[in-house]
Structure formats: C-alpha cells, structure tokens
CSV table of C-alpha atoms in Angstrom, one decimal:
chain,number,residue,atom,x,y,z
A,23,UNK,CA,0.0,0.0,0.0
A,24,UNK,CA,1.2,3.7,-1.0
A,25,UNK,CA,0.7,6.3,1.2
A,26,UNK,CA,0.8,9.8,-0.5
A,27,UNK,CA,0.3,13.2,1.1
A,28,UNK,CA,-1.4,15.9,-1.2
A,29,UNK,CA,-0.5,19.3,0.8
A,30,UNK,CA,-1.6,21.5,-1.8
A,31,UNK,CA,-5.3,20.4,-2.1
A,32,UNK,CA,-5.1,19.3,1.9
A,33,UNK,CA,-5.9,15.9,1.2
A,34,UNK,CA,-4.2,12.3,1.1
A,35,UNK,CA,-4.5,9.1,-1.3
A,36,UNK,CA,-4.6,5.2,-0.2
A,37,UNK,CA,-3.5,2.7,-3.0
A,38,UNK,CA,-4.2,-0.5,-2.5
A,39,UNK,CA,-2.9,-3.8,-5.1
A,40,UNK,CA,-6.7,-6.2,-5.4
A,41,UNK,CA,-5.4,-9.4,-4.9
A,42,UNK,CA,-7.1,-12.8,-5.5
A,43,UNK,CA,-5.3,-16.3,-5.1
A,44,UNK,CA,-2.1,-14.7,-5.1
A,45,UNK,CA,-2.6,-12.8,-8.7
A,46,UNK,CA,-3.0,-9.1,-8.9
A,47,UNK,CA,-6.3,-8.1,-10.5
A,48,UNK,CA,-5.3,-4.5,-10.1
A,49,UNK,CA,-5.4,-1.6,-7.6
A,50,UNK,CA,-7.7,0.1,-5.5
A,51,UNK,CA,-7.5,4.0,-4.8
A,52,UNK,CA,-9.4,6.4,-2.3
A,53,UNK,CA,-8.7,10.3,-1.8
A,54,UNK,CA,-9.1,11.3,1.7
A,55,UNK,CA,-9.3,15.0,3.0
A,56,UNK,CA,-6.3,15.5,5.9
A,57,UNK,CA,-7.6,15.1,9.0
A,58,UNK,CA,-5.7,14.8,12.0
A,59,UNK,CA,-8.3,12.7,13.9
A,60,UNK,CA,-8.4,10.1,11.1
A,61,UNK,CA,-4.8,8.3,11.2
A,62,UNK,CA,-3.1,6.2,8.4
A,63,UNK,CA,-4.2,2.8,10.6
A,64,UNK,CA,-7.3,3.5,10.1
A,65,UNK,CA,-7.5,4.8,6.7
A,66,UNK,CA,-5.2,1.5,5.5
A,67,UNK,CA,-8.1,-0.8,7.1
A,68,UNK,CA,-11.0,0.8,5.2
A,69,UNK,CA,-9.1,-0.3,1.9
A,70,UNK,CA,-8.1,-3.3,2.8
A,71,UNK,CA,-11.5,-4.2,3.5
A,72,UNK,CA,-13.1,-2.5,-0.2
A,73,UNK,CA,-9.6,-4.4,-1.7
A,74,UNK,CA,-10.8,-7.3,0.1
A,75,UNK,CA,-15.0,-7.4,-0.8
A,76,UNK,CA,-13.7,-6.3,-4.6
A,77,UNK,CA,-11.4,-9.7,-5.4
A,78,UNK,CA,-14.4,-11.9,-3.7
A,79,UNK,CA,-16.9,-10.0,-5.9
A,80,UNK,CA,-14.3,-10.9,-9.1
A,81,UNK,CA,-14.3,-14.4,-6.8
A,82,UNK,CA,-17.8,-14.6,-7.4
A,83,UNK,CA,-18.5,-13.7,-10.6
A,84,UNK,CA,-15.8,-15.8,-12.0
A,85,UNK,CA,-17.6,-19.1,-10.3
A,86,UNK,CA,-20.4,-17.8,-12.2
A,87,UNK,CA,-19.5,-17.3,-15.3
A,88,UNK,CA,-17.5,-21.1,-15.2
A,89,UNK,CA,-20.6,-22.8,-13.9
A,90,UNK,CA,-22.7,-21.2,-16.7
A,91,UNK,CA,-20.3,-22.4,-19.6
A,92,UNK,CA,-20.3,-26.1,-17.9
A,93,UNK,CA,-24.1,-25.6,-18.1
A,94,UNK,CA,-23.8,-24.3,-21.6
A,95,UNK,CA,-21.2,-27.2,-22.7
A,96,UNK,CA,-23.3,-29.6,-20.6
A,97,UNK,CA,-26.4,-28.5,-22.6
A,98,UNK,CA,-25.0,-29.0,-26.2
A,99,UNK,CA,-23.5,-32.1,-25.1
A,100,UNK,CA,-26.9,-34.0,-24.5
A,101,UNK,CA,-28.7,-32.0,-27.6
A,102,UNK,CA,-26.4,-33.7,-29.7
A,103,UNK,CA,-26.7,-36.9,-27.8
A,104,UNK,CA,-30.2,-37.0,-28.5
A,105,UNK,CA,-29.9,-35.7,-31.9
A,106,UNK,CA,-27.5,-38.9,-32.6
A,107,UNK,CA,-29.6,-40.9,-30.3
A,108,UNK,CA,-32.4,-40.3,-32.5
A,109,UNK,CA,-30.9,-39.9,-36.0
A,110,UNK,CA,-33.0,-42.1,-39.2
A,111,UNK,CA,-29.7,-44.4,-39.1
A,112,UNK,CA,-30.1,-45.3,-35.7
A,113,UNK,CA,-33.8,-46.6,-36.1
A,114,UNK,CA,-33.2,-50.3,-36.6
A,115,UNK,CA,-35.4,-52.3,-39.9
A,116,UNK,CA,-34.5,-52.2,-43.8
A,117,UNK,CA,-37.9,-54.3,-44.9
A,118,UNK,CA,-40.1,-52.7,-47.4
A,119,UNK,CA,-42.8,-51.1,-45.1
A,120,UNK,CA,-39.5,-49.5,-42.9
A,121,UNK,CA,-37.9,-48.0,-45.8
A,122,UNK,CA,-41.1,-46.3,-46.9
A,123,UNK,CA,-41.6,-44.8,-43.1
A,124,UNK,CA,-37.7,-43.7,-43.6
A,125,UNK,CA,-38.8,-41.7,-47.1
A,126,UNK,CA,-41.5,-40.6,-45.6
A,127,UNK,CA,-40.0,-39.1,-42.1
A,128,UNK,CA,-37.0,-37.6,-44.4
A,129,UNK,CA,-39.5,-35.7,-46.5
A,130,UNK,CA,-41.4,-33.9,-44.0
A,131,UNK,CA,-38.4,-33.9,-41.1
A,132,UNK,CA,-37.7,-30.1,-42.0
A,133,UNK,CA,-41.3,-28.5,-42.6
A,134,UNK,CA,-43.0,-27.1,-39.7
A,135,UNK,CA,-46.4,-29.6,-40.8
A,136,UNK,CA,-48.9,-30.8,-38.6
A,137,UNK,CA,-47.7,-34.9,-38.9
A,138,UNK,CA,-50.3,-37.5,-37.7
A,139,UNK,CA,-48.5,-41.1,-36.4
A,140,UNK,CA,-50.8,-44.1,-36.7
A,141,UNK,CA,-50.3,-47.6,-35.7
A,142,UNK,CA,-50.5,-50.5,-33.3
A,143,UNK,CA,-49.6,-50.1,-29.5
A,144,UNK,CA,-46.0,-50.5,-29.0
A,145,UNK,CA,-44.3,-50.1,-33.1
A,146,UNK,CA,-42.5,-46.7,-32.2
A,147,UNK,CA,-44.7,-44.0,-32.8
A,148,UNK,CA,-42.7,-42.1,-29.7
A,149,UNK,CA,-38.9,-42.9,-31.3
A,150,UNK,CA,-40.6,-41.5,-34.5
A,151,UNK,CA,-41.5,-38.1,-33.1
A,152,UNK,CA,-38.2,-38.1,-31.6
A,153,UNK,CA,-36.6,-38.3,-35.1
A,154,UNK,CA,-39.3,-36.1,-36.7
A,155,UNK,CA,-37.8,-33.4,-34.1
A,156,UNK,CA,-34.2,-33.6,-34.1
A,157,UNK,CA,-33.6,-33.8,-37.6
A,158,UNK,CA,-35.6,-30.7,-38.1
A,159,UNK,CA,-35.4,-26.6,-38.3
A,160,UNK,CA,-36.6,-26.7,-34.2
A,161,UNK,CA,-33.9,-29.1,-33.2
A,162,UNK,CA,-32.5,-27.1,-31.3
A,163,UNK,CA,-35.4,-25.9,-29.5
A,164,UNK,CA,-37.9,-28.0,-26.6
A,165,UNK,CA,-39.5,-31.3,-27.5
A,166,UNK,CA,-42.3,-31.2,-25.0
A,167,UNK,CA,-44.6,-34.8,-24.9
A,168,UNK,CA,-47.8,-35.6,-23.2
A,169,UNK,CA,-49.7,-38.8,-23.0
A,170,UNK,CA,-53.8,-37.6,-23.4
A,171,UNK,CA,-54.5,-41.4,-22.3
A,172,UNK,CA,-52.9,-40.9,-18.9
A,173,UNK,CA,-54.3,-37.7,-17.9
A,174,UNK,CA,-57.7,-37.5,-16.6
A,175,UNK,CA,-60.3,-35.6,-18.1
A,176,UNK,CA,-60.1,-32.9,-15.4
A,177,UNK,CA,-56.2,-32.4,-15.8
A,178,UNK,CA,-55.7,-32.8,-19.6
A,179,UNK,CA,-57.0,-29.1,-20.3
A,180,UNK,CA,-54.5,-27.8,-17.6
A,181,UNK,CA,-51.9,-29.3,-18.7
A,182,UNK,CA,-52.4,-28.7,-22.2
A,183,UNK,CA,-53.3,-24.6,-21.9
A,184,UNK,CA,-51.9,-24.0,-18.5
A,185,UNK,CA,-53.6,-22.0,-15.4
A,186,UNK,CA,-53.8,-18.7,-13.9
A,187,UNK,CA,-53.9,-18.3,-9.9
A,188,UNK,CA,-57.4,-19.1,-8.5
A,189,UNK,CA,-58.8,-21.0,-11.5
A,190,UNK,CA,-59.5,-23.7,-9.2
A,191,UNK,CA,-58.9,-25.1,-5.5
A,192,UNK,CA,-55.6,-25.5,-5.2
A,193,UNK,CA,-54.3,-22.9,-8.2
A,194,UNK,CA,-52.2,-21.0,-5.8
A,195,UNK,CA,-49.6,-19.9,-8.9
A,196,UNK,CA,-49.7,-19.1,-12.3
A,197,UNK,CA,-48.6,-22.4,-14.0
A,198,UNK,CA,-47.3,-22.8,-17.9
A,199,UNK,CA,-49.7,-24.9,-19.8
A,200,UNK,CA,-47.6,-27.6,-22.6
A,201,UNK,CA,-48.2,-25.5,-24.7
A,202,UNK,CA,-46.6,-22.4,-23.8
A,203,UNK,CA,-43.2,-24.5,-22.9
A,204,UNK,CA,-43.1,-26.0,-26.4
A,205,UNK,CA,-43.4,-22.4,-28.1
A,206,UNK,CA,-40.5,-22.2,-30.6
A,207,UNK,CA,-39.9,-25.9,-30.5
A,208,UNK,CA,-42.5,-29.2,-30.7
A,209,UNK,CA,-45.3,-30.5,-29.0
A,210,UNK,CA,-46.2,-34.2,-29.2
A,211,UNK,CA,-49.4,-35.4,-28.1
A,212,UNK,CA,-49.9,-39.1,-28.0
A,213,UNK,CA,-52.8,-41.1,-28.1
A,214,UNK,CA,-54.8,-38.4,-29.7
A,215,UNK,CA,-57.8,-40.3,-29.9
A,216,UNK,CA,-58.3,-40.0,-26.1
A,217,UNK,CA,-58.7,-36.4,-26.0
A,218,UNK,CA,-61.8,-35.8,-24.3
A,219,UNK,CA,-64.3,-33.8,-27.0
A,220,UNK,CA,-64.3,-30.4,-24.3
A,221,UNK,CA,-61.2,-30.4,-25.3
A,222,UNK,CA,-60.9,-31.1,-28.8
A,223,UNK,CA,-62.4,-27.9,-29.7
A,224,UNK,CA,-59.7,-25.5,-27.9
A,225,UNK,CA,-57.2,-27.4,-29.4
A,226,UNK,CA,-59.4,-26.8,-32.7
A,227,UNK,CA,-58.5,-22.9,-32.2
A,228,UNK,CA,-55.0,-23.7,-31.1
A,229,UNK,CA,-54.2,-24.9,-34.5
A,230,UNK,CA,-56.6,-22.3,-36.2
A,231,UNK,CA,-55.4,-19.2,-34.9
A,232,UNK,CA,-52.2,-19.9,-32.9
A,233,UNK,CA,-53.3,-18.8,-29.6
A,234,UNK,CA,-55.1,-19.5,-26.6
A,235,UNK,CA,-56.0,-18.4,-22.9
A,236,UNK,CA,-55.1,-19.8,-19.8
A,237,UNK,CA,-57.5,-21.9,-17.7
A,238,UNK,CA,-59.3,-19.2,-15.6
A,239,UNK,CA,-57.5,-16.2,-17.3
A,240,UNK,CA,-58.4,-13.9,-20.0
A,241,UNK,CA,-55.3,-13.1,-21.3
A,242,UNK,CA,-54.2,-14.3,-25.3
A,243,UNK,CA,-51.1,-16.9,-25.2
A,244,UNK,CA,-49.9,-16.5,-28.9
A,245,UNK,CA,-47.3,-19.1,-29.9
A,246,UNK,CA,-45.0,-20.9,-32.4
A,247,UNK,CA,-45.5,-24.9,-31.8
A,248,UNK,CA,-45.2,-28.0,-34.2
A,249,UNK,CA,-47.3,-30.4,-33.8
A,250,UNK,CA,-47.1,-34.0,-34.0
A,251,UNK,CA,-49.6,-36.3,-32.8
A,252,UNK,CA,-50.3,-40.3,-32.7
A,253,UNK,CA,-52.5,-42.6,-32.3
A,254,UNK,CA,-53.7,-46.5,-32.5
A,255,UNK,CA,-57.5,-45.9,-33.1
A,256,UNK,CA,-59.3,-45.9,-35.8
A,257,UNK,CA,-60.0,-42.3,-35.9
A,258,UNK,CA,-62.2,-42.9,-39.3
A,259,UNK,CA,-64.8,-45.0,-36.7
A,260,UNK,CA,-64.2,-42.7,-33.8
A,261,UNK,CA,-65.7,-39.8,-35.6
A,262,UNK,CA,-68.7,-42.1,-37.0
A,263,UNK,CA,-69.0,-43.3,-33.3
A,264,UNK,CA,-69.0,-39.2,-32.4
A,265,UNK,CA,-66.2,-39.8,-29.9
A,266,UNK,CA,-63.9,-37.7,-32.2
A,267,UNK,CA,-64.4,-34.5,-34.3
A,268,UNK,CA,-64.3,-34.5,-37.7
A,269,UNK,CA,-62.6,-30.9,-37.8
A,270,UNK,CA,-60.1,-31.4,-36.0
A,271,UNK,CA,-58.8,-34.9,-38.0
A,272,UNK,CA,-58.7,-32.8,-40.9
A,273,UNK,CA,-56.2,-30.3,-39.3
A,274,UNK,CA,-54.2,-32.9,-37.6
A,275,UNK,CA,-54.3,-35.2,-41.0
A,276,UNK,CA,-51.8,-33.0,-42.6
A,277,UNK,CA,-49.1,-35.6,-42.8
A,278,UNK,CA,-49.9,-39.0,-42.1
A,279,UNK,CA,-47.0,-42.0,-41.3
A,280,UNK,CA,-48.5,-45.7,-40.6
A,281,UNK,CA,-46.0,-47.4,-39.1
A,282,UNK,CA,-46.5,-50.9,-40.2
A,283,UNK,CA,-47.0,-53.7,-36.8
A,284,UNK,CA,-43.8,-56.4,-36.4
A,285,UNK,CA,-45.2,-59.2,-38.1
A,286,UNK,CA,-45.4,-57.3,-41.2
A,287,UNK,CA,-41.5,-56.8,-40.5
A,288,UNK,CA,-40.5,-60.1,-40.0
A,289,UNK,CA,-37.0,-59.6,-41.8
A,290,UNK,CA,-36.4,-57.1,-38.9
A,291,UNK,CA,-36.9,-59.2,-36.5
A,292,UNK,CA,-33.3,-60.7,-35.7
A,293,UNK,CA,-31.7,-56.9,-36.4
A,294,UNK,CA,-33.9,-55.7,-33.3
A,295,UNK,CA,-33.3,-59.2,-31.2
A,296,UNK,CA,-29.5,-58.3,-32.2
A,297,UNK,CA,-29.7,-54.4,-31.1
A,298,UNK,CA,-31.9,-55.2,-27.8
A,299,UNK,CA,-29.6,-58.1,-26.6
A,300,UNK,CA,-26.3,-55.4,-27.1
A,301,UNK,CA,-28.4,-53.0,-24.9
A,302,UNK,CA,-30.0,-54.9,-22.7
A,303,UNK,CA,-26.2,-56.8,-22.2
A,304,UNK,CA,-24.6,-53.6,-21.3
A,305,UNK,CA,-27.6,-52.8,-18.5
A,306,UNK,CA,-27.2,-55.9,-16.8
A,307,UNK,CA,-23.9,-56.8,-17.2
A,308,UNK,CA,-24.1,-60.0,-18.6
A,309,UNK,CA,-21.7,-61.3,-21.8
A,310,UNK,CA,-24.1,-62.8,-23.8
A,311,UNK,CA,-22.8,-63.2,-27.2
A,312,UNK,CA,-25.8,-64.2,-29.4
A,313,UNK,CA,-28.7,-65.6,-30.2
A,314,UNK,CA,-29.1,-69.6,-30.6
A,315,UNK,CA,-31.1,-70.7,-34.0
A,316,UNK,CA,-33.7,-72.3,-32.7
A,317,UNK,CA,-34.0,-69.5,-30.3
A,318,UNK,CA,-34.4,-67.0,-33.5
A,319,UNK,CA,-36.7,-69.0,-35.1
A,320,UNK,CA,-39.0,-69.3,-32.1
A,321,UNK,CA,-38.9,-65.2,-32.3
A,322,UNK,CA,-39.4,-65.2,-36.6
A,323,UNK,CA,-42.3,-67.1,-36.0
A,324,UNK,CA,-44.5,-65.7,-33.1
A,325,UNK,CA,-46.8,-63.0,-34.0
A,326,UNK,CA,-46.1,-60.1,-31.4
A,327,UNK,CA,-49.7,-58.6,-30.7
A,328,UNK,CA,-47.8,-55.8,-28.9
A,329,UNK,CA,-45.4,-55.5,-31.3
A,330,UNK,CA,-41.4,-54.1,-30.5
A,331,UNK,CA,-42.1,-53.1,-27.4
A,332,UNK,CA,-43.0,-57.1,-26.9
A,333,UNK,CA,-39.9,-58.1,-28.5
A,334,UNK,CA,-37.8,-55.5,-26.7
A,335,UNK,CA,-39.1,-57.4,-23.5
A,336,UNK,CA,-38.4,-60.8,-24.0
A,337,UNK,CA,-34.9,-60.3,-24.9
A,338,UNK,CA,-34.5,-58.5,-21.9
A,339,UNK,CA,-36.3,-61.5,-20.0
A,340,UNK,CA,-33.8,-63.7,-21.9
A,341,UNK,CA,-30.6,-61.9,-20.9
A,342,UNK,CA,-31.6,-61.9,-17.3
A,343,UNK,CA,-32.6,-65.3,-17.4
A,344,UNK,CA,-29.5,-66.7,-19.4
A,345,UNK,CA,-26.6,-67.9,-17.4
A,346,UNK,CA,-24.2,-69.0,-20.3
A,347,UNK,CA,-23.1,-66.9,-23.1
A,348,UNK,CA,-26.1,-67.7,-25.9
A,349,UNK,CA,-29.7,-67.4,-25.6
A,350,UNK,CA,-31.4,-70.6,-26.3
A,351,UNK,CA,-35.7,-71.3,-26.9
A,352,UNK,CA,-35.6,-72.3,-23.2
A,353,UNK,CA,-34.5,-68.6,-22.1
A,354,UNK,CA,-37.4,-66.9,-24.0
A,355,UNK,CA,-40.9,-66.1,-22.7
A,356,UNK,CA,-43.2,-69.6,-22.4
A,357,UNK,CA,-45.5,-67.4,-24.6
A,358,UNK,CA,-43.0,-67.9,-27.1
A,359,UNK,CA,-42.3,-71.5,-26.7
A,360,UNK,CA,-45.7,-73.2,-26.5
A,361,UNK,CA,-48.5,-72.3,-28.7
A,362,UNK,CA,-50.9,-70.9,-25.7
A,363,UNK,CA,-51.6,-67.8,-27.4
A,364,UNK,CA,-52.6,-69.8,-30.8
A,365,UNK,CA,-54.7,-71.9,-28.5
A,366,UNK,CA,-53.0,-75.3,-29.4
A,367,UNK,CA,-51.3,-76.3,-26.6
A,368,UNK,CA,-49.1,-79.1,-26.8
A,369,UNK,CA,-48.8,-81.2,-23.7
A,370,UNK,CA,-44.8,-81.5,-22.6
A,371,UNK,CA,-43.4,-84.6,-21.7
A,372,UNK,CA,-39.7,-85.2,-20.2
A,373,UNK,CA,-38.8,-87.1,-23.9
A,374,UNK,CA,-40.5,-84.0,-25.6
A,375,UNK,CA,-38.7,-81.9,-23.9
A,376,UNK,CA,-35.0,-83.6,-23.8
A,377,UNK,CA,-35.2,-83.3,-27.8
A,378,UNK,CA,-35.7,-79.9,-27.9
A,379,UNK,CA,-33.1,-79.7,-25.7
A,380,UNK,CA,-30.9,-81.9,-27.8
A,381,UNK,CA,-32.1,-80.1,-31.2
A,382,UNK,CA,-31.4,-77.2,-29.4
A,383,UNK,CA,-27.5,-77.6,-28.6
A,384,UNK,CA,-26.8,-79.4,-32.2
A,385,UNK,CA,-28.4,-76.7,-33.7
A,386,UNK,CA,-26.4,-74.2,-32.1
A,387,UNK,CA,-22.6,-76.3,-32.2
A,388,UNK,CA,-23.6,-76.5,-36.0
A,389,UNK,CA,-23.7,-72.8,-36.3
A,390,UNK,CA,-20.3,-72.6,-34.3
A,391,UNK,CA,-18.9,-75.1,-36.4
A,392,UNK,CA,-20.4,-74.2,-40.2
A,393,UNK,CA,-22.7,-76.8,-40.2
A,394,UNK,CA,-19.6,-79.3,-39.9
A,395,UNK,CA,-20.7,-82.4,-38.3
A,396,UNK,CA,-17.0,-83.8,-37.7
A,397,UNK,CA,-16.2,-80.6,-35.6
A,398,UNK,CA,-19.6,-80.1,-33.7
A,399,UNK,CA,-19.1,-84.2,-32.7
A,400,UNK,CA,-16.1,-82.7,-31.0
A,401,UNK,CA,-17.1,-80.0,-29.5
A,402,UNK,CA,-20.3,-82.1,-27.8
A,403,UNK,CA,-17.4,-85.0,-26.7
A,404,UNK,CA,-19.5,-87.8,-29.1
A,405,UNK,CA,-18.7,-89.2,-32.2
A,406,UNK,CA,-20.1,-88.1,-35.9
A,407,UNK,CA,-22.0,-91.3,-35.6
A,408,UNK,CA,-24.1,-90.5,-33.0
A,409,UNK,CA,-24.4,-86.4,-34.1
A,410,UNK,CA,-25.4,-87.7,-37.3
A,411,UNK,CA,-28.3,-89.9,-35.7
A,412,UNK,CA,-29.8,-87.0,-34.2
A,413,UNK,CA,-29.7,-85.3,-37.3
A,414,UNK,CA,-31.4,-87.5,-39.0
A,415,UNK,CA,-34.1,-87.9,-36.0
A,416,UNK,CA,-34.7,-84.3,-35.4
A,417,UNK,CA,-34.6,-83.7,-39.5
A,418,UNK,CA,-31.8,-81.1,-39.0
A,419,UNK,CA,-30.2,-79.5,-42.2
A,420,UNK,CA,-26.3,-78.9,-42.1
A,421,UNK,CA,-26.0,-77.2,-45.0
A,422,UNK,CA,-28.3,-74.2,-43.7
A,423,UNK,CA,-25.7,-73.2,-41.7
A,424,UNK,CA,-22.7,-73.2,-43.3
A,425,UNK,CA,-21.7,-69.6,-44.9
C-alpha cells in the first residue's frame, strides 16, 4: 500500500494492489481530506476491507461465469446426444414397409407440418417423433410430450393450456400450460384419440389461430408450436362413433405415417433381437454373445400382438434369465415357446422336452462349427455317428448353416 500526502489540495490518497489467489487483479485507490483525527491505521483498514469485498466479488462472478459455460457445454453435449440418439440411421429395420416410413420421415423432417402417427400399440410412434424433431429446423429448441390417455379428463385441459392463480382449489400460482413450454420448438401429443371432446375444440382454435388463454385467465397466449400427434385408433370410426371431431382430424391429417406392426416386418426381427440383446447386455452386465437358431426362429415365428415393445421385453427377459453366453428357446418367454396364445397347446413330456433340448445344442454347435458335423461331434465330446443320428431324427439340415 502507497501512502501519499497531497498538501496542496489538503488531502491524502490510499492505494491498494486487489489481490485474488495470489494474482493481482489491479489496484484500488481512495482520496481522503487530511484530518488529524483520522490516522493512516485507520484509513489503510478501510481499503483493505473494499480491496478485500472487490477480489471476492471478481471471486464470485468468476464461479459464475465457469458454472454457466459447464451448463452451456453440458447443454450441447446431450442436444447432440439426443440428436445422434435419434438420427433415421439409428432406427433399426430395412424391410419394405421401414424404408417407406424412412422416405416418408426424411421428406417432412424439416417443414414445420402438422404430422399424424398411426399404428399399433408398442411399433414406435414415440422414437418416430423423436426423429421427426431432431432432424428438423426446431432441433434445437424444446421437445415437449404428453400422453392424453394418462391424464384425466379434469387435468388434460390444464396441462395442455396451463392456469392462472385461482382458476381452481388448489391454483395458488400461475402455471405454464404444454403449450406455452413447447413455443419455438414441438409438441407431441400421444394417443390423440383420447382427448376428451371439451377439449378437442380448444385445441381446434390452437391450430386455427395460434393462440389460446389460460385456464381461468383472460389473457391471449400467442405461440409458435409443431405439432405431432399419434394414435392407435381408428380415428375414421371414432368420428362415425361421435367420440372424435371431424374438424379437427382434418387439421391434424396433414401428414400421415402408418408405421406398419412387427409381423409385417419379420426380416427385422433378428436386427432388433441383435440391437436389444447389445443394450440390454450392457444394462445388466451379462456377456451374452448371441442368439441360438432355434432360439431366432422361435422369435421369426410368433406373432407379437404388442409389437417391439413385446420383443424388446423378451430379450431382456432372456438376458436376465441366461446364465451362459447364448440365448437358447428355453430362455425366452413360455408365450414364445408353446402355442398358448394360438390356443394349441401341446402337452410337454420329459422325452419331448430332452429333444428340444438336444435339437437345441446341435443346432447351435452346427452354427459354431459351419454346419460341420466332424467338428460339432467334437465340440459335444461324441462321435459323428451319433451327431449324425440326431440329425437324421430331429430332420436337421447342415447345410443351412454353413456360410
């Protein structure tokens, strides 16, 4: 600190060096009139203590400004996770009906139209709004969702629009509707055939005029929201049943996707059994190399009334279930290996079930070994002789597994 006395103007002036961590930030200087009563002690500790509040306010603000580029980075780290995560290559199927989804989600990715997703329960309407999102102009904006099946019919209109303070017991706050927290960005609304009809028409005037009021309010929302909505109803027969306006499909039926069922999809099958049994691997920890053939031919040939959202959870099942390093028929759900849901039963006897067993584990050496019998007699500690027996008994085919 610098002490220097100004005679001519009868006053003195205090430097002081701002320190912080041991670096110099700069100084700090105060002009003092000369008074005899105020000594240099005391004049030294009033600067020290601005000095001292001025590097913890440089302190302060540089904590700030480090935690808001981590939240910045942070940020842009998972909006490009989720762009990736959600990228057209990363949405598994190449059959016929796939491909014409892909065309279709490519073409109308980057407009700001209304699209409509119908289909089955459970084929991926939800990763589909996903993709529509992030591969378009708003991708960098919110991707709001709501589920108008789960909400009751005294919530949905809340949720959707929002509330002002007092519109009902309990509204002690204004509260953002959907809505309003999608504006700029995209709003998906799934299982759009549930929407109670009340509530059909406001969203009617949403998608008319762009705006809306709060629940109990009288103020005009305007806002700047692309919509995508799903459904698996027949919203044809829901509007001839009156449970569905006819208005209102013709808004939302700007841009319609069917995303086809799984059985339609069969040659997809194994490429999501393959992609869920690498994910599902990874959750639980197991090493589970791959699928057995029998195995994927007891999941080509079931039907999957709910679809990949079925498959998805039998190969989890599997992988939790399997305590060697290949899933086998016996590791799948029983709905898979009897014919319950078909409603032809077949009784299962110890014999019965030893050779599906045994057709089981030849199958499988077989595929090890390029359908060579010499090799999978080996590997099972028998002798051809006997593999080839059971070939012939369970009518296996070599050749259909050898590359």
């Amino acid at each position: 600190m610098k002490f220097l006395p100004l005679p001519e103007a009868e006053t003195s002036l205090v430097i002081l060096p701002i320190i912080l961590e041991n670096q110099k930030l700069g100084v700090f200087a105060a002009e003092f009139l000369y008074r005899e009563e105020l000594d240099l002690k005391e004049k030294k500790l009033f600067i020290s203590i601005v000095a001292a509040l001025i590097a913890q306010t440089f302190k302060i603000e540089n904590a700030v400004s480090e935690e808001r580029r981590k939240l910045t980075d942070e940020n842009s780290h998972l909006r490009q996770e989720l762009k990736e995560k959600y990228d057209f290559s990363q949405i598994i199927g190449n059959s016929n009906p796939m491909r014409q989804v892909y065309n279709q989600v490519s073409q109308v990715a980057r407009s700001n139209a209304t699209v409509l997703l119908r289909g089955e329960s459970g084929t991926g309407k939800e990763m589909i709004a996903h993709a529509l999102h992030y591969n378009s102009l708003r991708s960098k904006q919110a991707f709001i969702k709501i589920n108008c099946a789960a909400l009751p019919e005294t919530l949905i209109e809340s949720e959707l629009f929002g509330y002002e303070k007092g519109a009902f017991t309990g509204a002690d706050k204004r509260k953002k509707g959907r809505f309003e927290l999608a504006d700029g960005g995209t709003l998906f609304l799934d299982e759009i055939g549930d929407l109670p009809t009340q509530t059909q028409i406001k969203l009617l005037r949403v998608l008319q005029e762009k705006e809306f009021e709060r629940l109990g309010g009288t103020e005009t929302v305007k806002i700047n929201v692309r919509l995508i909505t799903a459904t698996n109803k027949n919203l044809e027969e829901e509007i001839s049943k009156g449970n569905f306006r006819e208005d209102l499909f013709y808004r939302l039926n700007v841009f319609t996707i069917f995303l086809p069922p799984l059985r339609e999809r069969k040659s997809d099958i194994l490429f999501l059994a393959e992609h869920f049994l690498k994910k599902y691997e990874r959750i639980h920890g197991k090493s589970v190399r791959r699928i057995s053939t029998p195995a994927i031919d007891m999941l080509t040939a079931y039907h999957y009334p709910g679809n990949v959202r079925e498959l998805e959870n039998a190969i989890e099942r599997a992988i939790i279930v399997c305590d060697e390093n290949v899933i086998h028929g016996h590791h799948l759900p029983p709905t898979l290996q009897t014919a319950e849901v078909s409603d032809t039963v077949m009784k299962l006897t110890l014999s019965s079930a030893v050779a599906a067993f045994e057709s089981d584990l030849i199958q499988d050496t077989l595929k090890t070994t390029n359908g060579n019998c010499a090799q999978a007699a080996i590997l099972l500690d028998t002798t051809e002789r006997i593999i080839n027996y059971k070939i012939s008994k369970y009518e296996i085919n070599p050749k259909r597994f050898r590359r």
